[in-house]
Amino acid sequence: MTKEILCFTLPIAILLCSRANDEDQSAYDLPPLTVRAGGILVSKESIENLSGNSRLLELPGSSPSLAESIDSVAGVQMQRRGANALEPNVRGLGGDRIGLYWNGVYLPNASPTQTASPLNYFGPGSIDRVRIASSSAQVSLGPPYAGGSIDLLNEIELEDGVQGGLWVDGGRDGYSAFAEWNGAHPKTQYSFSANTVDLGDYTGGNGEVVDADFQSEGVSAMARHSVDSESELKLNTVFHRIKLSRNSSLPLDTRASELFAISLRQELKPGESGFSIRNRIGFSRSLPRLDNRDRLGAPILVEAKADTRSTTVGSLVEFSAADRFDVVAGADLIWESRDATRFRHTPKGVLQDRLWPDISSVDAGAFARSVYEVNDDCEFRVGARLGRRKSELGDAQAKALINGSLADNFIRYNDIEILDTERREWLGALNASLAMQAGEHMEATVGMAWARSAPSVTQRFRGFVNALGGGFELGNPALLAEESYRVDGRLDWNYSQARASLTVFHQRIDDYVNRAVVGTLGPNRVYGFRNVDGRFWGMELDAVLKPFGEASSMSVPIAIAIAEGENRGSGVRFADVPPLEGRAGLRIEPSGPESGWWGELDIRFAGRRSNPEPDLTPIFEDSASYATLELRGGVELSPYLQLEFTLSNALDKTYYHYLQPPVTSGSIQPSSGTLSPGDRIPAAGRSLLLSLNWKR
């Protein structure tokens, strides 16, 4: 496959680059593409990832939900366990295939039920930027992930003053709020913020009431200190507590769950040589708690408690090796541990079984990447990483839900003769891309990549968990590492009346970890994981049109994303790939951003999607195509006060997210609402969100 990629991409790249050089064009700096979608600004940014496929999102005060904000970006959808437990899916790849970081610190999904994605643990005002890297072959943030990475950032330059926001959500009879105090001095900047969220149930377009209570609170702090002109320190810390989160698709709700994280970063720039050193160290701990304490129909009280920790250390140097030739090199280490236990309170006493039996992993790697400017119109990027991972099952003899120990069940259901409780493997990544000015108004980028990614410790060592859709799920310690080969290209256009970016990609993944039926337990199926060969492909289009000229107050943002994936052996599509999705809008902002008011009409649409394997993945049901209308606007009441509104699903349509499983089956019912076990969960109907943001 690598030879095929080389033969296909390099001649095209060389031809385009040569053409740019022959025309002797002057350097042309494309401004970033900006699309306003769902209350956030989406900017394309060229960083070290393959083909520059990274988006940098700036989160202004108009969006109280971090996960919902990211969900509004084309190419990113959320897999849901209910209204509040959202987990990102990028280009058809989700779960543990997405590396999630906060200011450079790795944050794992800390719950065996996948309900504790860190995106759900950050309240309004706690994050100001999000970087989404949709490449599998990143080299310098940590080990490669098949679906790329998401980095939550606090990087905005601070000014003296206070700011805050209040959102009143009529659709969920609740509110979100945050307050922040900032200080700025010649050498020091600091910030303290607090947030709280209290939301209730919502009603779908069909009148069904969905159990969706969510209550959380959190605090965060940041300090940035310039020791001198050559050294800077950045300290970030966050603590967030989810008091209650209803998970309609699961038999357990999240309650009294906590996340703590701290990050310390140092940047050194000795002299005027352009040489710099960046060091980072950080720690996170997440304590998810789930129970069925007030769920209707629960025969006994069931609780699950997890303790997940991670430590991240990294260092890199950046320098110019020669004229037009910049190099970055470094190393990093990520340590992670997980432990989780389920408690069943029966009349005969409390029974315990392990969901994560003291599992851990250590990833260590070294990397280098470089940028070479061939000429003023052509740039070549290359990166490489080599790493080693150790994954370990600490307590193989821990009691399982049934049939003795976890070791007995791993052997029985995975056809393993000898259980290997310690896996060591080499991981790595290679990427190369070429960007060239292909005309006065167009820039072209073509790239290729290879990556070897380890299965998650959850996929390998998870104990018996109640599976969504019924049955049980069990890990497979014998899983092989995934190897991906990727080709993608991008065209960027920039005219006075239009800016657009079109990306196409194809990714082949050998030994892709896929869900499989591995046995039965009485009338219930037991699901596990097996390696298969897969491939993914698709396209993304982002554009902003100015039909009446660059100075016009009207613009038309457009975003469309298509992703497909299939098992290369059977030809059957993977069930967890989302449908086509997109947005188209009309925005009016008279006399620029300082005019005092703005308005936007936005249509969000998705194509139909059928589940190709309903027996294997019963959690996904066939979904019809839909389109919803959203109206937004804002007015500046004073230099310090801004009022905004969002009317979502203005036509009150009934529709369903494909990646939303139904209400959990069996006797356990939601604690409130009108839905019964097995019912589909509709998206929210018409709802009005009012926000008031201030800054002094």
mmCIF file of C-alpha atoms in Angstrom, residues 36-346:
data_model
loop_
_atom_site.group_PDB
_atom_site.id
_atom_site.type_symbol
_atom_site.label_atom_id
_atom_site.label_comp_id
_atom_site.label_asym_id
_atom_site.label_seq_id
_atom_site.Cartn_x
_atom_site.Cartn_y
_atom_site.Cartn_z
ATOM 1 C CA ARG A 36 -19.395 30.615 11.898
ATOM 2 C CA ALA A 37 -21.289 27.458 12.782
ATOM 3 C CA GLY A 38 -23.323 26.832 15.897
ATOM 4 C CA GLY A 39 -21.944 29.854 17.718
ATOM 5 C CA ILE A 40 -18.233 29.079 17.231
ATOM 6 C CA LEU A 41 -15.593 30.298 14.830
ATOM 7 C CA VAL A 42 -13.944 27.555 12.806
ATOM 8 C CA SER A 43 -10.504 28.332 11.400
ATOM 9 C CA LYS A 44 -8.230 26.152 9.319
ATOM 10 C CA GLU A 45 -4.680 26.077 10.601
ATOM 11 C CA SER A 46 -1.590 24.435 9.125
ATOM 12 C CA ILE A 47 0.308 22.673 11.894
ATOM 13 C CA GLU A 48 2.402 19.517 11.911
ATOM 14 C CA ASN A 49 -0.457 17.187 11.090
ATOM 15 C CA LEU A 50 -0.732 15.555 7.702
ATOM 16 C CA SER A 51 -1.844 17.955 4.983
ATOM 17 C CA GLY A 52 -2.416 20.616 7.609
ATOM 18 C CA ASN A 53 -5.773 18.972 8.367
ATOM 19 C CA SER A 54 -6.321 20.699 11.676
ATOM 20 C CA ARG A 55 -9.081 23.025 12.736
ATOM 21 C CA LEU A 56 -8.596 25.628 15.435
ATOM 22 C CA LEU A 57 -11.904 26.562 17.057
ATOM 23 C CA GLU A 58 -12.293 29.725 19.087
ATOM 24 C CA LEU A 59 -15.122 29.431 21.589
ATOM 25 C CA PRO A 60 -16.809 32.769 22.327
ATOM 26 C CA GLY A 61 -19.280 33.315 25.122
ATOM 27 C CA SER A 62 -22.334 32.341 23.053
ATOM 28 C CA SER A 63 -21.953 28.574 23.505
ATOM 29 C CA PRO A 64 -22.456 27.014 26.967
ATOM 30 C CA SER A 65 -21.805 23.387 25.959
ATOM 31 C CA LEU A 66 -18.324 22.384 24.834
ATOM 32 C CA ALA A 67 -19.438 19.040 23.367
ATOM 33 C CA GLU A 68 -22.384 20.565 21.489
ATOM 34 C CA SER A 69 -20.103 23.290 20.105
ATOM 35 C CA ILE A 70 -17.674 20.743 18.694
ATOM 36 C CA ASP A 71 -20.617 18.721 17.342
ATOM 37 C CA SER A 72 -21.497 21.696 15.122
ATOM 38 C CA VAL A 73 -18.275 21.268 13.119
ATOM 39 C CA ALA A 74 -18.580 19.401 9.816
ATOM 40 C CA GLY A 75 -16.782 16.064 10.018
ATOM 41 C CA VAL A 76 -17.301 15.742 13.780
ATOM 42 C CA GLN A 77 -20.367 14.062 15.270
ATOM 43 C CA MET A 78 -21.166 12.881 18.763
ATOM 44 C CA GLN A 79 -21.963 9.344 19.805
ATOM 45 C CA ARG A 80 -24.450 9.644 22.642
ATOM 46 C CA ARG A 81 -25.431 7.669 25.734
ATOM 47 C CA GLY A 82 -28.251 10.128 26.414
ATOM 48 C CA ALA A 83 -28.677 13.886 26.289
ATOM 49 C CA ASN A 84 -25.508 14.644 28.261
ATOM 50 C CA ALA A 85 -22.960 11.829 27.732
ATOM 51 C CA LEU A 86 -21.390 12.723 24.385
ATOM 52 C CA GLU A 87 -18.260 11.220 22.833
ATOM 53 C CA PRO A 88 -16.645 12.564 19.621
ATOM 54 C CA ASN A 89 -16.615 10.707 16.313
ATOM 55 C CA VAL A 90 -14.257 12.190 13.688
ATOM 56 C CA ARG A 91 -14.592 10.988 10.098
ATOM 57 C CA GLY A 92 -16.244 7.761 11.232
ATOM 58 C CA LEU A 93 -13.687 6.946 13.941
ATOM 59 C CA GLY A 94 -14.600 7.446 17.574
ATOM 60 C CA GLY A 95 -14.194 6.171 21.111
ATOM 61 C CA ASP A 96 -10.613 5.434 22.146
ATOM 62 C CA ARG A 97 -9.416 6.099 18.579
ATOM 63 C CA ILE A 98 -9.552 9.825 19.398
ATOM 64 C CA GLY A 99 -6.785 11.103 21.668
ATOM 65 C CA LEU A 100 -8.196 13.828 23.909
ATOM 66 C CA TYR A 101 -5.858 16.320 25.587
ATOM 67 C CA TRP A 102 -6.217 19.381 27.787
ATOM 68 C CA ASN A 103 -3.372 21.898 27.486
ATOM 69 C CA GLY A 104 -1.102 19.023 26.414
ATOM 70 C CA VAL A 105 -2.213 16.593 29.174
ATOM 71 C CA TYR A 106 -3.813 13.315 28.088
ATOM 72 C CA LEU A 107 -7.372 12.826 29.410
ATOM 73 C CA PRO A 108 -8.793 9.294 29.008
ATOM 74 C CA ASN A 109 -12.479 8.424 28.910
ATOM 75 C CA ALA A 110 -12.611 7.343 32.517
ATOM 76 C CA SER A 111 -15.748 5.171 32.567
ATOM 77 C CA PRO A 112 -16.088 1.532 31.402
ATOM 78 C CA THR A 113 -19.472 2.557 29.940
ATOM 79 C CA GLN A 114 -17.833 5.323 27.834
ATOM 80 C CA THR A 115 -19.987 7.964 29.586
ATOM 81 C CA ALA A 116 -17.063 9.956 30.999
ATOM 82 C CA SER A 117 -15.587 11.618 27.931
ATOM 83 C CA PRO A 118 -13.659 14.650 29.236
ATOM 84 C CA LEU A 119 -15.699 16.849 26.899
ATOM 85 C CA ASN A 120 -18.589 16.442 29.344
ATOM 86 C CA TYR A 121 -16.484 17.660 32.289
ATOM 87 C CA PHE A 122 -15.779 21.212 31.139
ATOM 88 C CA GLY A 123 -18.372 23.832 31.929
ATOM 89 C CA PRO A 124 -18.975 27.144 30.154
ATOM 90 C CA GLY A 125 -16.035 29.520 30.180
ATOM 91 C CA SER A 126 -13.455 26.872 31.136
ATOM 92 C CA ILE A 127 -12.027 26.369 27.606
ATOM 93 C CA ASP A 128 -11.347 29.093 25.050
ATOM 94 C CA ARG A 129 -9.928 27.113 22.122
ATOM 95 C CA VAL A 130 -10.140 23.611 20.694
ATOM 96 C CA ARG A 131 -7.707 22.129 18.197
ATOM 97 C CA ILE A 132 -9.040 19.181 16.178
ATOM 98 C CA ALA A 133 -6.387 17.222 14.280
ATOM 99 C CA SER A 134 -8.108 14.794 11.918
ATOM 100 C CA SER A 135 -4.961 12.916 10.949
ATOM 101 C CA SER A 136 -3.878 9.523 12.245
ATOM 102 C CA ALA A 137 -0.194 10.328 11.841
ATOM 103 C CA GLN A 138 0.454 13.188 14.238
ATOM 104 C CA VAL A 139 3.847 12.719 15.846
ATOM 105 C CA SER A 140 4.485 15.309 18.548
ATOM 106 C CA LEU A 141 1.514 15.322 20.950
ATOM 107 C CA GLY A 142 1.620 11.673 22.018
ATOM 108 C CA PRO A 143 1.137 8.190 20.545
ATOM 109 C CA PRO A 144 -0.742 8.084 17.225
ATOM 110 C CA TYR A 145 -4.501 7.593 17.223
ATOM 111 C CA ALA A 146 -6.342 6.281 14.152
ATOM 112 C CA GLY A 147 -8.943 9.040 14.390
ATOM 113 C CA GLY A 148 -6.650 11.924 15.291
ATOM 114 C CA SER A 149 -6.773 14.065 18.419
ATOM 115 C CA ILE A 150 -8.657 16.881 20.143
ATOM 116 C CA ASP A 151 -6.723 19.328 22.316
ATOM 117 C CA LEU A 152 -8.651 21.600 24.697
ATOM 118 C CA LEU A 153 -6.713 24.820 25.181
ATOM 119 C CA ASN A 154 -6.481 27.950 27.317
ATOM 120 C CA GLU A 155 -4.353 30.289 25.229
ATOM 121 C CA ILE A 156 -6.145 33.624 24.884
ATOM 122 C CA GLU A 157 -4.168 36.672 25.975
ATOM 123 C CA LEU A 158 -5.806 38.063 29.114
ATOM 124 C CA GLU A 159 -6.715 41.607 30.081
ATOM 125 C CA ASP A 160 -7.534 43.105 33.481
ATOM 126 C CA GLY A 161 -11.212 42.806 34.310
ATOM 127 C CA VAL A 162 -14.135 40.499 34.923
ATOM 128 C CA GLN A 163 -16.405 38.712 32.532
ATOM 129 C CA GLY A 164 -19.217 36.233 32.658
ATOM 130 C CA GLY A 165 -22.176 34.688 30.940
ATOM 131 C CA LEU A 166 -25.684 33.516 31.734
ATOM 132 C CA TRP A 167 -27.672 31.201 29.467
ATOM 133 C CA VAL A 168 -31.363 30.535 30.101
ATOM 134 C CA ASP A 169 -32.478 27.380 28.278
ATOM 135 C CA GLY A 170 -36.236 27.347 27.743
ATOM 136 C CA GLY A 171 -36.120 23.941 26.074
ATOM 137 C CA ARG A 172 -34.668 22.291 29.188
ATOM 138 C CA ASP A 173 -36.078 24.588 31.866
ATOM 139 C CA GLY A 174 -32.628 25.389 33.192
ATOM 140 C CA TYR A 175 -29.580 27.597 33.033
ATOM 141 C CA SER A 176 -25.794 27.700 32.622
ATOM 142 C CA ALA A 177 -23.531 30.395 34.029
ATOM 143 C CA PHE A 178 -19.890 31.304 34.537
ATOM 144 C CA ALA A 179 -17.901 34.161 36.001
ATOM 145 C CA GLU A 180 -14.226 34.936 35.447
ATOM 146 C CA TRP A 181 -11.745 37.325 37.000
ATOM 147 C CA ASN A 182 -8.640 38.170 34.991
ATOM 148 C CA GLY A 183 -5.521 40.083 35.863
ATOM 149 C CA ALA A 184 -2.743 41.267 33.574
ATOM 150 C CA HIS A 185 0.589 42.788 34.582
ATOM 151 C CA PRO A 186 3.773 43.326 32.586
ATOM 152 C CA LYS A 187 5.169 39.902 33.492
ATOM 153 C CA THR A 188 2.187 38.015 34.856
ATOM 154 C CA GLN A 189 -1.330 37.142 33.735
ATOM 155 C CA TYR A 190 -3.808 35.169 35.796
ATOM 156 C CA SER A 191 -7.402 34.028 35.664
ATOM 157 C CA PHE A 192 -9.919 32.433 38.029
ATOM 158 C CA SER A 193 -13.303 31.174 36.853
ATOM 159 C CA ALA A 194 -16.288 29.237 38.177
ATOM 160 C CA ASN A 195 -19.244 27.730 36.365
ATOM 161 C CA THR A 196 -22.485 25.946 37.110
ATOM 162 C CA VAL A 197 -25.088 24.145 34.981
ATOM 163 C CA ASP A 198 -28.594 23.008 35.926
ATOM 164 C CA LEU A 199 -30.700 21.587 33.080
ATOM 165 C CA GLY A 200 -33.880 19.521 33.065
ATOM 166 C CA ASP A 201 -35.696 17.191 30.697
ATOM 167 C CA TYR A 202 -36.454 18.176 27.107
ATOM 168 C CA THR A 203 -39.340 17.510 24.732
ATOM 169 C CA GLY A 204 -38.877 16.119 21.230
ATOM 170 C CA GLY A 205 -40.752 17.360 18.204
ATOM 171 C CA ASN A 206 -43.187 14.462 18.622
ATOM 172 C CA GLY A 207 -44.087 15.501 22.164
ATOM 173 C CA GLU A 208 -42.090 12.751 23.888
ATOM 174 C CA VAL A 209 -40.401 13.912 27.089
ATOM 175 C CA VAL A 210 -36.790 12.699 27.431
ATOM 176 C CA ASP A 211 -35.164 12.131 30.822
ATOM 177 C CA ALA A 212 -32.194 14.503 30.572
ATOM 178 C CA ASP A 213 -31.415 16.105 33.943
ATOM 179 C CA PHE A 214 -27.892 17.493 34.163
ATOM 180 C CA GLN A 215 -26.267 19.313 37.071
ATOM 181 C CA SER A 216 -22.591 20.242 37.306
ATOM 182 C CA GLU A 217 -20.198 22.768 38.809
ATOM 183 C CA GLY A 218 -16.548 23.552 38.330
ATOM 184 C CA VAL A 219 -13.656 25.936 38.879
ATOM 185 C CA SER A 220 -10.492 26.582 36.893
ATOM 186 C CA ALA A 221 -7.420 28.778 37.222
ATOM 187 C CA MET A 222 -4.583 29.883 34.979
ATOM 188 C CA ALA A 223 -1.330 31.751 35.519
ATOM 189 C CA ARG A 224 1.216 32.837 32.917
ATOM 190 C CA HIS A 225 4.518 34.323 34.078
ATOM 191 C CA SER A 226 7.409 35.688 32.030
ATOM 192 C CA VAL A 227 10.510 35.007 34.108
ATOM 193 C CA ASP A 228 12.497 37.148 31.687
ATOM 194 C CA SER A 229 12.543 37.828 27.963
ATOM 195 C CA GLU A 230 13.739 34.273 27.324
ATOM 196 C CA SER A 231 11.519 32.182 29.609
ATOM 197 C CA GLU A 232 7.777 31.782 30.220
ATOM 198 C CA LEU A 233 5.788 29.498 32.529
ATOM 199 C CA LYS A 234 2.103 28.540 32.122
ATOM 200 C CA LEU A 235 0.108 26.833 34.863
ATOM 201 C CA ASN A 236 -3.454 25.573 34.335
ATOM 202 C CA THR A 237 -5.690 23.656 36.690
ATOM 203 C CA VAL A 238 -9.324 22.567 36.568
ATOM 204 C CA PHE A 239 -11.744 20.801 38.897
ATOM 205 C CA HIS A 240 -15.198 19.789 37.709
ATOM 206 C CA ARG A 241 -17.969 17.818 39.365
ATOM 207 C CA ILE A 242 -20.991 16.300 37.635
ATOM 208 C CA LYS A 243 -23.594 16.093 40.359
ATOM 209 C CA LEU A 244 -26.138 14.284 38.170
ATOM 210 C CA SER A 245 -26.321 13.235 34.529
ATOM 211 C CA ARG A 246 -29.143 11.068 33.242
ATOM 212 C CA ASN A 247 -28.049 8.375 30.764
ATOM 213 C CA SER A 248 -31.264 7.129 29.173
ATOM 214 C CA SER A 249 -29.425 4.605 26.975
ATOM 215 C CA LEU A 250 -27.832 2.933 29.997
ATOM 216 C CA PRO A 251 -29.279 1.269 33.102
ATOM 217 C CA LEU A 252 -27.118 3.567 35.281
ATOM 218 C CA ASP A 253 -26.954 7.344 35.684
ATOM 219 C CA THR A 254 -23.821 9.372 36.406
ATOM 220 C CA ARG A 255 -23.715 10.865 39.896
ATOM 221 C CA ALA A 256 -21.106 12.730 42.007
ATOM 222 C CA SER A 257 -18.338 12.238 39.411
ATOM 223 C CA GLU A 258 -15.192 14.359 39.495
ATOM 224 C CA LEU A 259 -12.325 15.392 37.242
ATOM 225 C CA PHE A 260 -9.141 17.126 38.387
ATOM 226 C CA ALA A 261 -6.290 18.081 36.071
ATOM 227 C CA ILE A 262 -3.181 20.249 36.302
ATOM 228 C CA SER A 263 -0.748 21.292 33.581
ATOM 229 C CA LEU A 264 2.595 23.100 33.781
ATOM 230 C CA ARG A 265 4.281 24.261 30.583
ATOM 231 C CA GLN A 266 7.582 26.056 30.110
ATOM 232 C CA GLU A 267 8.911 27.811 27.033
ATOM 233 C CA LEU A 268 12.557 28.874 26.701
ATOM 234 C CA LYS A 269 13.867 31.100 23.902
ATOM 235 C CA PRO A 270 17.544 31.738 24.578
ATOM 236 C CA GLY A 271 19.014 34.579 22.563
ATOM 237 C CA GLU A 272 17.874 35.775 19.142
ATOM 238 C CA SER A 273 18.724 32.579 17.265
ATOM 239 C CA GLY A 274 15.139 31.325 16.887
ATOM 240 C CA PHE A 275 16.009 28.286 18.992
ATOM 241 C CA SER A 276 13.328 27.369 21.542
ATOM 242 C CA ILE A 277 12.594 24.631 24.088
ATOM 243 C CA ARG A 278 9.086 23.687 25.262
ATOM 244 C CA ASN A 279 8.545 21.423 28.253
ATOM 245 C CA ARG A 280 5.251 20.126 29.658
ATOM 246 C CA ILE A 281 4.165 18.007 32.582
ATOM 247 C CA GLY A 282 0.666 17.294 33.792
ATOM 248 C CA PHE A 283 -1.581 15.002 35.762
ATOM 249 C CA SER A 284 -5.269 14.112 35.635
ATOM 250 C CA ARG A 285 -7.574 12.045 37.804
ATOM 251 C CA SER A 286 -11.170 11.190 37.042
ATOM 252 C CA LEU A 287 -13.599 9.486 39.435
ATOM 253 C CA PRO A 288 -16.810 8.500 37.611
ATOM 254 C CA ARG A 289 -19.655 7.169 39.747
ATOM 255 C CA LEU A 290 -22.762 5.533 38.280
ATOM 256 C CA ASP A 291 -25.854 3.984 39.887
ATOM 257 C CA ASN A 292 -29.524 3.190 39.322
ATOM 258 C CA ARG A 293 -30.559 4.715 42.630
ATOM 259 C CA ASP A 294 -33.795 6.334 41.434
ATOM 260 C CA ARG A 295 -34.412 4.471 38.174
ATOM 261 C CA LEU A 296 -37.884 2.977 37.846
ATOM 262 C CA GLY A 297 -38.091 -0.799 37.751
ATOM 263 C CA ALA A 298 -34.608 -1.434 39.157
ATOM 264 C CA PRO A 299 -34.787 -4.777 41.074
ATOM 265 C CA ILE A 300 -31.689 -4.042 43.170
ATOM 266 C CA LEU A 301 -29.315 -1.131 43.705
ATOM 267 C CA VAL A 302 -26.300 -1.329 41.369
ATOM 268 C CA GLU A 303 -23.317 1.001 41.596
ATOM 269 C CA ALA A 304 -20.127 1.309 39.528
ATOM 270 C CA LYS A 305 -17.054 3.244 40.653
ATOM 271 C CA ALA A 306 -13.943 3.943 38.601
ATOM 272 C CA ASP A 307 -10.602 5.601 39.291
ATOM 273 C CA THR A 308 -8.605 6.687 36.224
ATOM 274 C CA ARG A 309 -5.307 8.586 36.343
ATOM 275 C CA SER A 310 -2.852 9.840 33.762
ATOM 276 C CA THR A 311 0.531 11.556 33.852
ATOM 277 C CA THR A 312 1.981 13.291 30.797
ATOM 278 C CA VAL A 313 5.580 14.470 30.380
ATOM 279 C CA GLY A 314 7.050 15.920 27.204
ATOM 280 C CA SER A 315 9.854 18.072 25.864
ATOM 281 C CA LEU A 316 10.748 19.385 22.426
ATOM 282 C CA VAL A 317 13.233 21.703 20.791
ATOM 283 C CA GLU A 318 12.595 23.854 17.742
ATOM 284 C CA PHE A 319 15.289 25.431 15.599
ATOM 285 C CA SER A 320 16.250 26.428 12.069
ATOM 286 C CA ALA A 321 18.714 23.927 10.647
ATOM 287 C CA ALA A 322 19.271 26.041 7.555
ATOM 288 C CA ASP A 323 17.668 28.790 5.549
ATOM 289 C CA ARG A 324 14.005 27.837 4.942
ATOM 290 C CA PHE A 325 14.459 24.608 6.913
ATOM 291 C CA ASP A 326 12.855 24.377 10.392
ATOM 292 C CA VAL A 327 13.108 21.320 12.642
ATOM 293 C CA VAL A 328 11.249 20.171 15.764
ATOM 294 C CA ALA A 329 12.440 17.161 17.783
ATOM 295 C CA GLY A 330 11.502 15.788 21.158
ATOM 296 C CA ALA A 331 10.178 12.980 23.334
ATOM 297 C CA ASP A 332 7.174 12.325 25.553
ATOM 298 C CA LEU A 333 5.782 9.783 27.999
ATOM 299 C CA ILE A 334 2.183 9.048 29.031
ATOM 300 C CA TRP A 335 1.306 6.804 31.969
ATOM 301 C CA GLU A 336 -2.276 5.740 32.553
ATOM 302 C CA SER A 337 -4.026 3.536 35.115
ATOM 303 C CA ARG A 338 -7.642 2.424 35.399
ATOM 304 C CA ASP A 339 -9.581 0.493 37.986
ATOM 305 C CA ALA A 340 -13.343 0.004 38.186
ATOM 306 C CA THR A 341 -15.658 -2.155 40.310
ATOM 307 C CA ARG A 342 -19.373 -2.879 40.155
ATOM 308 C CA PHE A 343 -21.395 -3.327 43.380
ATOM 309 C CA ARG A 344 -24.718 -5.198 43.423
ATOM 310 C CA HIS A 345 -26.705 -4.753 46.637
ATOM 311 C CA THR A 346 -28.674 -7.992 47.047
#
